[in-house]
CSV table of N, CA, C and O in Angstrom, one decimal:
chain,number,residue,atom,x,y,z
A,1,MET,N,-75.8,43.7,86.6
A,1,MET,CA,-76.6,44.6,87.5
A,1,MET,C,-75.7,45.6,88.2
A,1,MET,O,-74.6,45.3,88.6
A,2,ASP,N,-76.2,46.8,88.3
A,2,ASP,CA,-75.4,47.8,89.0
A,2,ASP,C,-75.4,47.6,90.5
A,2,ASP,O,-76.3,46.9,91.0
A,3,HIS,N,-74.3,48.1,91.1
A,3,HIS,CA,-74.2,47.9,92.6
A,3,HIS,C,-75.3,48.6,93.3
A,3,HIS,O,-75.7,49.7,93.0
A,4,PRO,N,-75.9,48.0,94.3
A,4,PRO,CA,-77.1,48.6,95.1
A,4,PRO,C,-76.7,49.9,95.7
A,4,PRO,O,-77.6,50.8,95.9
A,5,ALA,N,-75.4,50.1,96.1
A,5,ALA,CA,-75.0,51.4,96.7
A,5,ALA,C,-75.1,52.5,95.8
A,5,ALA,O,-75.1,53.7,96.2
A,6,ARG,N,-75.1,52.3,94.5
A,6,ARG,CA,-75.0,53.3,93.5
A,6,ARG,C,-76.2,54.3,93.6
A,6,ARG,O,-76.1,55.5,93.3
A,7,GLN,N,-77.3,53.8,94.2
A,7,GLN,CA,-78.5,54.7,94.4
A,7,GLN,C,-78.2,55.8,95.3
A,7,GLN,O,-78.9,56.8,95.3
A,8,TYR,N,-77.2,55.7,96.1
A,8,TYR,CA,-76.9,56.8,97.1
A,8,TYR,C,-75.9,57.8,96.5
A,8,TYR,O,-75.6,58.8,97.2
A,9,TYR,N,-75.3,57.5,95.3
A,9,TYR,CA,-74.4,58.4,94.7
A,9,TYR,C,-75.1,59.6,94.0
A,9,TYR,O,-76.2,59.4,93.5
A,10,ASN,N,-74.4,60.7,93.9
A,10,ASN,CA,-74.9,61.8,93.2
A,10,ASN,C,-74.8,61.4,91.7
A,10,ASN,O,-73.7,61.1,91.2
A,11,PRO,N,-75.9,61.5,91.0
A,11,PRO,CA,-75.9,61.0,89.6
A,11,PRO,C,-75.1,62.0,88.7
A,11,PRO,O,-74.7,61.6,87.6
A,12,GLN,N,-74.8,63.2,89.2
A,12,GLN,CA,-74.0,64.2,88.4
A,12,GLN,C,-72.5,64.0,88.6
A,12,GLN,O,-71.8,64.7,88.0
A,13,ILE,N,-72.1,63.2,89.5
A,13,ILE,CA,-70.7,63.0,89.8
A,13,ILE,C,-69.9,62.3,88.7
A,13,ILE,O,-70.5,61.4,88.1
A,14,THR,N,-68.8,62.8,88.4
A,14,THR,CA,-68.0,62.2,87.3
A,14,THR,C,-67.2,61.0,87.9
A,14,THR,O,-67.1,60.8,89.1
A,15,ALA,N,-66.7,60.2,87.0
A,15,ALA,CA,-65.9,59.0,87.4
A,15,ALA,C,-64.7,59.5,88.2
A,15,ALA,O,-64.3,58.8,89.2
A,16,THR,N,-64.0,60.5,87.8
A,16,THR,CA,-62.9,61.0,88.6
A,16,THR,C,-63.3,61.5,89.9
A,16,THR,O,-62.6,61.2,90.9
A,17,GLU,N,-64.4,62.3,90.0
A,17,GLU,CA,-64.8,62.8,91.3
A,17,GLU,C,-65.2,61.6,92.2
A,17,GLU,O,-65.0,61.6,93.4
A,18,GLU,N,-65.8,60.6,91.6
A,18,GLU,CA,-66.2,59.4,92.4
A,18,GLU,C,-64.9,58.7,93.0
A,18,GLU,O,-64.9,58.3,94.1
A,19,ARG,N,-63.9,58.5,92.1
A,19,ARG,CA,-62.6,57.9,92.6
A,19,ARG,C,-62.0,58.7,93.7
A,19,ARG,O,-61.5,58.2,94.7
A,20,ASP,N,-62.0,60.0,93.5
A,20,ASP,CA,-61.4,60.9,94.6
A,20,ASP,C,-62.2,60.8,95.9
A,20,ASP,O,-61.6,60.8,97.0
A,21,LEU,N,-63.5,60.8,95.8
A,21,LEU,CA,-64.3,60.6,97.0
A,21,LEU,C,-64.1,59.3,97.7
A,21,LEU,O,-64.0,59.2,98.9
A,22,LEU,N,-64.0,58.2,96.9
A,22,LEU,CA,-63.8,56.9,97.5
A,22,LEU,C,-62.4,56.8,98.1
A,22,LEU,O,-62.2,56.3,99.2
A,23,ARG,N,-61.4,57.4,97.5
A,23,ARG,CA,-60.1,57.5,98.1
A,23,ARG,C,-60.0,58.3,99.4
A,23,ARG,O,-59.5,57.8,100.4
A,24,ARG,N,-60.7,59.4,99.4
A,24,ARG,CA,-60.7,60.2,100.6
A,24,ARG,C,-61.4,59.5,101.7
A,24,ARG,O,-60.9,59.4,102.8
A,25,ASN,N,-62.5,58.8,101.5
A,25,ASN,CA,-63.2,58.1,102.5
A,25,ASN,C,-62.4,56.9,103.0
A,25,ASN,O,-62.3,56.6,104.2
A,26,TYR,N,-61.7,56.2,102.0
A,26,TYR,CA,-60.8,55.1,102.4
A,26,TYR,C,-59.7,55.6,103.3
A,26,TYR,O,-59.4,54.9,104.4
A,27,LEU,N,-59.1,56.7,103.0
A,27,LEU,CA,-58.0,57.2,103.9
A,27,LEU,C,-58.6,57.7,105.2
A,27,LEU,O,-57.9,57.6,106.2
A,28,LEU,N,-59.8,58.3,105.2
A,28,LEU,CA,-60.4,58.7,106.5
A,28,LEU,C,-60.6,57.5,107.4
A,28,LEU,O,-60.2,57.5,108.6
A,29,ILE,N,-61.1,56.4,106.9
A,29,ILE,CA,-61.4,55.2,107.7
A,29,ILE,C,-60.1,54.6,108.1
A,29,ILE,O,-59.9,54.2,109.3
A,30,GLN,N,-59.1,54.5,107.3
A,30,GLN,CA,-57.8,53.9,107.7
A,30,GLN,C,-57.1,54.8,108.7
A,30,GLN,O,-56.5,54.2,109.7
A,31,THR,N,-57.2,56.1,108.6
A,31,THR,CA,-56.6,57.0,109.6
A,31,THR,C,-57.3,56.9,110.9
A,31,THR,O,-56.7,56.9,112.0
A,32,LEU,N,-58.6,56.8,110.9
A,32,LEU,CA,-59.4,56.6,112.1
A,32,LEU,C,-59.0,55.3,112.8
A,32,LEU,O,-58.7,55.3,114.0
A,33,GLN,N,-58.9,54.3,112.1
A,33,GLN,CA,-58.5,53.0,112.6
A,33,GLN,C,-57.0,53.1,113.2
A,33,GLN,O,-56.8,52.6,114.3
A,34,ALA,N,-56.2,53.8,112.5
A,34,ALA,CA,-54.8,53.9,113.0
A,34,ALA,C,-54.7,54.8,114.3
A,34,ALA,O,-53.8,54.6,115.1
A,35,SER,N,-55.7,55.7,114.5
A,35,SER,CA,-55.6,56.6,115.6
A,35,SER,C,-56.3,56.1,116.8
A,35,SER,O,-56.3,56.7,117.9
A,36,LEU,N,-57.0,55.0,116.7
A,36,LEU,CA,-57.8,54.4,117.9
A,36,LEU,C,-56.9,54.2,119.1
A,36,LEU,O,-55.8,53.6,119.0
A,37,GLY,N,-57.2,54.8,120.2
A,37,GLY,CA,-56.4,54.6,121.4
A,37,GLY,C,-55.3,55.6,121.5
A,37,GLY,O,-54.5,55.6,122.5
A,38,LEU,N,-55.0,56.4,120.5
A,38,LEU,CA,-53.9,57.3,120.4
A,38,LEU,C,-54.2,58.8,120.5
A,38,LEU,O,-53.4,59.6,120.4
A,39,ILE,N,-55.5,59.1,120.6
A,39,ILE,CA,-56.0,60.5,120.6
A,39,ILE,C,-56.1,60.8,122.1
A,39,ILE,O,-57.0,60.5,122.8
A,40,GLY,N,-55.0,61.5,122.6
A,40,GLY,CA,-55.0,61.9,124.0
A,40,GLY,C,-55.7,63.2,124.2
A,40,GLY,O,-56.2,63.9,123.2
A,41,PRO,N,-55.7,63.7,125.4
A,41,PRO,CA,-56.5,65.0,125.7
A,41,PRO,C,-55.9,66.2,125.1
A,41,PRO,O,-56.5,67.2,124.9
A,42,ASP,N,-54.6,66.1,124.7
A,42,ASP,CA,-53.9,67.3,124.1
A,42,ASP,C,-54.1,67.4,122.6
A,42,ASP,O,-53.8,68.4,122.0
A,43,VAL,N,-54.7,66.3,122.0
A,43,VAL,CA,-55.0,66.3,120.6
A,43,VAL,C,-56.4,67.0,120.4
A,43,VAL,O,-57.4,66.5,120.9
A,44,LEU,N,-56.4,68.1,119.7
A,44,LEU,CA,-57.6,68.9,119.5
A,44,LEU,C,-58.3,68.6,118.2
A,44,LEU,O,-59.5,68.7,118.1
A,45,ALA,N,-57.6,68.2,117.2
A,45,ALA,CA,-58.2,67.9,115.9
A,45,ALA,C,-57.2,67.1,115.0
A,45,ALA,O,-56.0,67.2,115.1
A,46,ILE,N,-57.8,66.3,114.1
A,46,ILE,CA,-57.1,65.6,113.1
A,46,ILE,C,-57.9,65.7,111.8
A,46,ILE,O,-59.1,65.6,111.8
A,47,ALA,N,-57.1,66.0,110.8
A,47,ALA,CA,-57.7,66.0,109.4
A,47,ALA,C,-56.9,65.3,108.4
A,47,ALA,O,-55.7,65.1,108.7
A,48,VAL,N,-57.5,64.9,107.3
A,48,VAL,CA,-56.7,64.2,106.3
A,48,VAL,C,-56.9,64.9,104.9
A,48,VAL,O,-58.0,65.3,104.6
A,49,GLU,N,-55.8,65.1,104.2
A,49,GLU,CA,-55.9,65.6,102.9
A,49,GLU,C,-55.2,64.7,101.9
A,49,GLU,O,-54.0,64.5,101.9
A,50,PRO,N,-56.0,64.1,101.0
A,50,PRO,CA,-55.4,63.2,100.0
A,50,PRO,C,-54.8,64.1,98.9
A,50,PRO,O,-55.5,65.0,98.4
A,51,ARG,N,-53.6,63.9,98.6
A,51,ARG,CA,-52.9,64.6,97.4
A,51,ARG,C,-52.4,63.5,96.5
A,51,ARG,O,-52.3,62.3,96.9
A,52,PRO,N,-52.1,63.8,95.3
A,52,PRO,CA,-51.6,62.8,94.4
A,52,PRO,C,-50.3,62.2,95.0
A,52,PRO,O,-49.4,62.9,95.3
A,53,GLU,N,-50.3,60.9,95.2
A,53,GLU,CA,-49.2,60.1,95.7
A,53,GLU,C,-48.8,60.5,97.1
A,53,GLU,O,-47.7,60.3,97.5
A,54,GLU,N,-49.6,61.2,97.8
A,54,GLU,CA,-49.3,61.7,99.2
A,54,GLU,C,-50.6,61.8,100.0
A,54,GLU,O,-51.7,62.1,99.5
A,55,ILE,N,-50.4,61.6,101.3
A,55,ILE,CA,-51.4,61.7,102.3
A,55,ILE,C,-50.9,62.7,103.3
A,55,ILE,O,-49.8,62.5,103.9
A,56,VAL,N,-51.6,63.8,103.6
A,56,VAL,CA,-51.2,64.8,104.5
A,56,VAL,C,-52.1,64.7,105.7
A,56,VAL,O,-53.3,64.8,105.6
A,57,LEU,N,-51.5,64.4,106.9
A,57,LEU,CA,-52.3,64.4,108.2
A,57,LEU,C,-52.1,65.7,108.9
A,57,LEU,O,-50.9,66.1,109.1
A,58,TYR,N,-53.1,66.4,109.2
A,58,TYR,CA,-53.1,67.6,109.9
A,58,TYR,C,-53.4,67.4,111.4
A,58,TYR,O,-54.5,66.7,111.6
A,59,PHE,N,-52.6,67.8,112.3
A,59,PHE,CA,-52.9,67.7,113.7
A,59,PHE,C,-52.9,69.0,114.4
A,59,PHE,O,-52.0,69.8,114.1
A,60,ALA,N,-53.9,69.3,115.2
A,60,ALA,CA,-53.9,70.5,116.0
A,60,ALA,C,-53.9,70.0,117.5
A,60,ALA,O,-54.6,69.1,117.9
A,61,VAL,N,-52.9,70.5,118.2
A,61,VAL,CA,-52.7,70.0,119.6
A,61,VAL,C,-52.7,71.2,120.5
A,61,VAL,O,-52.3,72.3,120.1
A,62,ALA,N,-53.0,71.0,121.8
A,62,ALA,CA,-53.1,72.0,122.8
A,62,ALA,C,-51.6,72.4,123.2
A,62,ALA,O,-51.3,73.6,123.3
A,63,ALA,N,-50.8,71.4,123.3
A,63,ALA,CA,-49.4,71.6,123.6
A,63,ALA,C,-48.6,70.5,123.0
A,63,ALA,O,-49.0,69.4,123.0
A,64,LEU,N,-47.3,70.8,122.6
A,64,LEU,CA,-46.5,69.8,122.0
A,64,LEU,C,-45.6,69.2,123.1
A,64,LEU,O,-44.7,69.9,123.6
A,65,THR,N,-46.0,68.1,123.6
A,65,THR,CA,-45.2,67.4,124.6
A,65,THR,C,-44.6,66.1,124.0
A,65,THR,O,-45.0,65.7,122.9
A,66,ALA,N,-43.7,65.5,124.7
A,66,ALA,CA,-43.1,64.2,124.3
A,66,ALA,C,-44.2,63.1,124.1
A,66,ALA,O,-44.1,62.4,123.1
A,67,GLU,N,-45.2,63.1,124.9
A,67,GLU,CA,-46.3,62.1,124.8
A,67,GLU,C,-47.1,62.4,123.6
A,67,GLU,O,-47.4,61.4,122.8
A,68,VAL,N,-47.4,63.6,123.3
A,68,VAL,CA,-48.1,64.0,122.1
A,68,VAL,C,-47.3,63.6,120.8
A,68,VAL,O,-47.8,63.0,119.9
A,69,GLU,N,-46.0,63.9,120.8
A,69,GLU,CA,-45.2,63.6,119.7
A,69,GLU,C,-45.2,62.1,119.4
A,69,GLU,O,-45.3,61.6,118.3
A,70,GLU,N,-45.1,61.3,120.5
A,70,GLU,CA,-45.0,59.9,120.4
A,70,GLU,C,-46.4,59.3,119.8
A,70,GLU,O,-46.4,58.5,119.0
A,71,ASP,N,-47.5,59.9,120.3
A,71,ASP,CA,-48.8,59.5,119.8
A,71,ASP,C,-49.0,59.8,118.3
A,71,ASP,O,-49.4,58.9,117.6
A,72,LEU,N,-48.5,60.9,117.9
A,72,LEU,CA,-48.6,61.3,116.5
A,72,LEU,C,-47.8,60.4,115.6
A,72,LEU,O,-48.2,60.0,114.5
A,73,GLU,N,-46.6,60.1,116.1
A,73,GLU,CA,-45.7,59.2,115.4
A,73,GLU,C,-46.3,57.8,115.3
A,73,GLU,O,-46.2,57.1,114.3
A,74,ASP,N,-46.9,57.4,116.4
A,74,ASP,CA,-47.6,56.1,116.4
A,74,ASP,C,-48.8,56.0,115.4
A,74,ASP,O,-49.0,55.0,114.7
A,75,ILE,N,-49.5,57.1,115.3
A,75,ILE,CA,-50.6,57.2,114.3
A,75,ILE,C,-50.1,57.0,112.9
A,75,ILE,O,-50.6,56.3,112.1
A,76,VAL,N,-49.0,57.7,112.6
A,76,VAL,CA,-48.4,57.6,111.2
A,76,VAL,C,-47.9,56.2,111.0
A,76,VAL,O,-48.1,55.7,109.9
A,77,PHE,N,-47.2,55.6,112.0
A,77,PHE,CA,-46.8,54.3,111.8
A,77,PHE,C,-47.9,53.3,111.6
A,77,PHE,O,-47.9,52.5,110.7
A,78,GLU,N,-48.9,53.4,112.4
A,78,GLU,CA,-50.1,52.5,112.3
A,78,GLU,C,-50.8,52.7,110.9
A,78,GLU,O,-51.2,51.7,110.3
A,79,LEU,N,-50.9,53.9,110.5
A,79,LEU,CA,-51.5,54.2,109.2
A,79,LEU,C,-50.6,53.5,108.1
A,79,LEU,O,-51.2,52.9,107.1
A,80,THR,N,-49.3,53.6,108.2
A,80,THR,CA,-48.4,52.9,107.2
A,80,THR,C,-48.7,51.4,107.2
A,80,THR,O,-48.8,50.8,106.1
A,81,VAL,N,-48.9,50.8,108.3
A,81,VAL,CA,-49.2,49.4,108.4
A,81,VAL,C,-50.5,49.1,107.8
A,81,VAL,O,-50.6,48.1,107.0
A,82,PHE,N,-51.5,49.9,108.1
A,82,PHE,CA,-52.9,49.6,107.5
A,82,PHE,C,-52.9,49.8,106.0
A,82,PHE,O,-53.7,49.1,105.3
A,83,LEU,N,-52.1,50.7,105.5
A,83,LEU,CA,-52.0,50.9,104.0
A,83,LEU,C,-51.2,49.9,103.3
A,83,LEU,O,-51.3,49.8,102.1
A,84,ALA,N,-50.3,49.1,104.0
A,84,ALA,CA,-49.4,48.2,103.4
A,84,ALA,C,-50.2,47.1,102.6
A,84,ALA,O,-51.2,46.6,103.1
A,85,GLY,N,-49.8,46.9,101.4
A,85,GLY,CA,-50.4,45.9,100.6
A,85,GLY,C,-51.7,46.4,99.8
A,85,GLY,O,-52.3,45.6,99.1
A,86,GLY,N,-52.1,47.6,100.1
A,86,GLY,CA,-53.2,48.1,99.4
A,86,GLY,C,-52.9,49.2,98.4
A,86,GLY,O,-51.7,49.4,98.0
A,87,PRO,N,-53.9,49.8,97.9
A,87,PRO,CA,-53.7,50.8,96.8
A,87,PRO,C,-52.9,52.0,97.2
A,87,PRO,O,-52.4,52.7,96.3
A,88,GLU,N,-52.8,52.3,98.4
A,88,GLU,CA,-52.1,53.5,98.9
A,88,GLU,C,-50.7,53.1,99.5
A,88,GLU,O,-50.1,54.0,100.1
A,89,GLN,N,-50.2,51.9,99.3
A,89,GLN,CA,-49.0,51.5,100.0
A,89,GLN,C,-47.8,52.3,99.6
A,89,GLN,O,-46.8,52.4,100.4
A,90,ARG,N,-47.8,53.0,98.4
A,90,ARG,CA,-46.6,53.8,98.0
A,90,ARG,C,-46.8,55.3,98.3
A,90,ARG,O,-46.0,56.1,98.0
A,91,SER,N,-48.0,55.6,98.8
A,91,SER,CA,-48.2,57.0,99.1
A,91,SER,C,-47.4,57.5,100.2
A,91,SER,O,-47.3,56.8,101.3
A,92,ASN,N,-46.8,58.7,100.1
A,92,ASN,CA,-46.0,59.3,101.1
A,92,ASN,C,-46.9,59.9,102.2
A,92,ASN,O,-47.9,60.6,101.8
A,93,ILE,N,-46.6,59.6,103.4
A,93,ILE,CA,-47.4,60.2,104.5
A,93,ILE,C,-46.6,61.3,105.1
A,93,ILE,O,-45.5,61.1,105.6
A,94,THR,N,-47.2,62.5,105.1
A,94,THR,CA,-46.6,63.7,105.7
A,94,THR,C,-47.5,64.3,106.8
A,94,THR,O,-48.7,64.0,106.8
A,95,THR,N,-47.0,65.0,107.7
A,95,THR,CA,-47.8,65.6,108.8
A,95,THR,C,-47.6,67.1,108.8
A,95,THR,O,-46.5,67.6,108.5
A,96,GLU,N,-48.6,67.8,109.2
A,96,GLU,CA,-48.5,69.2,109.5
A,96,GLU,C,-49.1,69.4,110.9
A,96,GLU,O,-50.2,68.9,111.2
A,97,LEU,N,-48.4,70.2,111.7
A,97,LEU,CA,-48.8,70.3,113.1
A,97,LEU,C,-49.1,71.8,113.4
A,97,LEU,O,-48.4,72.7,113.0
A,98,HIS,N,-50.2,72.0,114.1
A,98,HIS,CA,-50.7,73.3,114.6
A,98,HIS,C,-50.8,73.2,116.1
A,98,HIS,O,-51.5,72.4,116.6
A,99,VAL,N,-50.1,74.1,116.8
A,99,VAL,CA,-50.2,74.2,118.2
A,99,VAL,C,-51.2,75.3,118.6
A,99,VAL,O,-51.0,76.4,118.2
A,100,GLY,N,-52.3,74.9,119.2
A,100,GLY,CA,-53.3,75.9,119.6
A,100,GLY,C,-54.7,75.5,119.1
A,100,GLY,O,-54.9,74.5,118.5
A,101,ASP,N,-55.6,76.4,119.3
A,101,ASP,CA,-57.0,76.2,118.9
A,101,ASP,C,-57.2,76.0,117.4
A,101,ASP,O,-56.8,76.9,116.6
A,102,PRO,N,-57.7,74.9,117.0
A,102,PRO,CA,-57.9,74.7,115.6
A,102,PRO,C,-58.9,75.6,114.9
A,102,PRO,O,-58.9,75.8,113.7
A,103,HIS,N,-59.7,76.2,115.7
A,103,HIS,CA,-60.8,77.1,115.2
A,103,HIS,C,-60.1,78.4,114.7
A,103,HIS,O,-60.7,79.1,113.9
A,104,ALA,N,-59.0,78.8,115.3
A,104,ALA,CA,-58.4,80.0,115.0
A,104,ALA,C,-58.0,80.2,113.5
A,104,ALA,O,-58.5,81.0,112.8
A,105,LYS,N,-57.0,79.4,113.1
A,105,LYS,CA,-56.5,79.5,111.7
A,105,LYS,C,-56.3,78.1,111.0
A,105,LYS,O,-56.0,78.0,109.9
A,106,TRP,N,-56.6,77.1,111.8
A,106,TRP,CA,-56.2,75.8,111.3
A,106,TRP,C,-57.2,75.2,110.3
A,106,TRP,O,-56.7,74.5,109.3
A,107,PHE,N,-58.4,75.5,110.4
A,107,PHE,CA,-59.4,74.8,109.5
A,107,PHE,C,-59.3,75.2,108.1
A,107,PHE,O,-59.1,76.4,107.8
A,108,SER,N,-59.4,74.3,107.2
A,108,SER,CA,-59.5,74.5,105.7
A,108,SER,C,-60.4,73.5,105.1
A,108,SER,O,-60.5,72.4,105.5
A,109,SER,N,-61.0,73.9,104.0
A,109,SER,CA,-61.9,73.0,103.3
A,109,SER,C,-61.2,72.1,102.4
A,109,SER,O,-61.8,71.2,101.8
A,110,ARG,N,-59.9,72.2,102.3
A,110,ARG,CA,-59.0,71.3,101.5
A,110,ARG,C,-59.0,69.9,102.0
A,110,ARG,O,-58.7,69.0,101.3
A,111,TYR,N,-59.3,69.7,103.3
A,111,TYR,CA,-59.2,68.4,103.8
A,111,TYR,C,-60.4,68.0,104.7
A,111,TYR,O,-61.2,68.9,105.0
A,112,ALA,N,-60.5,66.8,104.9
A,112,ALA,CA,-61.6,66.2,105.7
A,112,ALA,C,-61.3,66.1,107.1
A,112,ALA,O,-60.3,65.5,107.5
A,113,VAL,N,-62.1,66.7,108.0
A,113,VAL,CA,-61.8,66.6,109.4
A,113,VAL,C,-62.3,65.3,109.9
A,113,VAL,O,-63.4,64.8,109.7
A,114,LEU,N,-61.4,64.6,110.6
A,114,LEU,CA,-61.6,63.3,111.1
A,114,LEU,C,-62.1,63.3,112.6
A,114,LEU,O,-62.9,62.6,113.1
A,115,TYR,N,-61.4,64.3,113.3
A,115,TYR,CA,-61.7,64.4,114.8
A,115,TYR,C,-61.5,65.8,115.2
A,115,TYR,O,-60.6,66.5,114.7
A,116,ARG,N,-62.4,66.3,116.0
A,116,ARG,CA,-62.3,67.6,116.6
A,116,ARG,C,-62.8,67.6,118.0
A,116,ARG,O,-64.0,67.2,118.2
A,117,ALA,N,-61.9,67.9,119.0
A,117,ALA,CA,-62.3,67.9,120.4
A,117,ALA,C,-63.2,69.1,120.7
A,117,ALA,O,-63.2,70.1,120.1
A,118,LYS,N,-64.1,68.8,121.7
A,118,LYS,CA,-64.9,69.9,122.2
A,118,LYS,C,-64.0,70.8,123.0
A,118,LYS,O,-63.5,70.3,124.0
A,119,ILE,N,-63.9,72.0,122.7
A,119,ILE,CA,-63.0,72.9,123.4
A,119,ILE,C,-63.9,73.8,124.4
A,119,ILE,O,-64.8,74.4,123.9
A,120,LYS,N,-63.5,73.7,125.6
A,120,LYS,CA,-64.2,74.5,126.6
A,120,LYS,C,-63.9,75.9,126.6
A,120,LYS,O,-62.7,76.3,126.4
A,121,THR,N,-64.9,76.8,126.6
A,121,THR,CA,-64.6,78.2,126.6
A,121,THR,C,-65.2,78.8,127.9
A,121,THR,O,-66.3,78.4,128.3
A,122,GLU,N,-64.5,79.7,128.4
A,122,GLU,CA,-65.0,80.4,129.6
A,122,GLU,C,-66.0,81.5,129.3
A,122,GLU,O,-65.7,82.3,128.4
A,123,VAL,N,-67.1,81.5,130.0
A,123,VAL,CA,-68.0,82.6,129.8
A,123,VAL,C,-67.8,83.7,130.8
A,123,VAL,O,-67.7,83.4,132.0
A,124,GLU,N,-67.6,84.9,130.3
A,124,GLU,CA,-67.2,86.0,131.3
A,124,GLU,C,-68.4,86.8,131.6
A,124,GLU,O,-69.3,87.0,130.8
């Protein structure tokens, strides 16, 4: 018998596309778990891009402070721990940092946005 969740899949999706989607979702969930309690007020956005044998974490921050650097390092460390023993344990984790408003130039459809802070704008 087919898995009951299959009814929610796009019937036109190929096996490769399905694997890529499952991998992306797995990495999003693991990154979310790794970042719990570590997203401070200066973190504006987090995104994940799965690449072959690599995971790229994109961070947009309001300002690069020692506290922000420590939080981002902790997220990478926690993600490494969560991936240990699983299918992604050998994937290299790299980070890309953007300082400033993520709406300006940061967003790309290449990766899945995990978190985006509500940015206050002044009305003139």
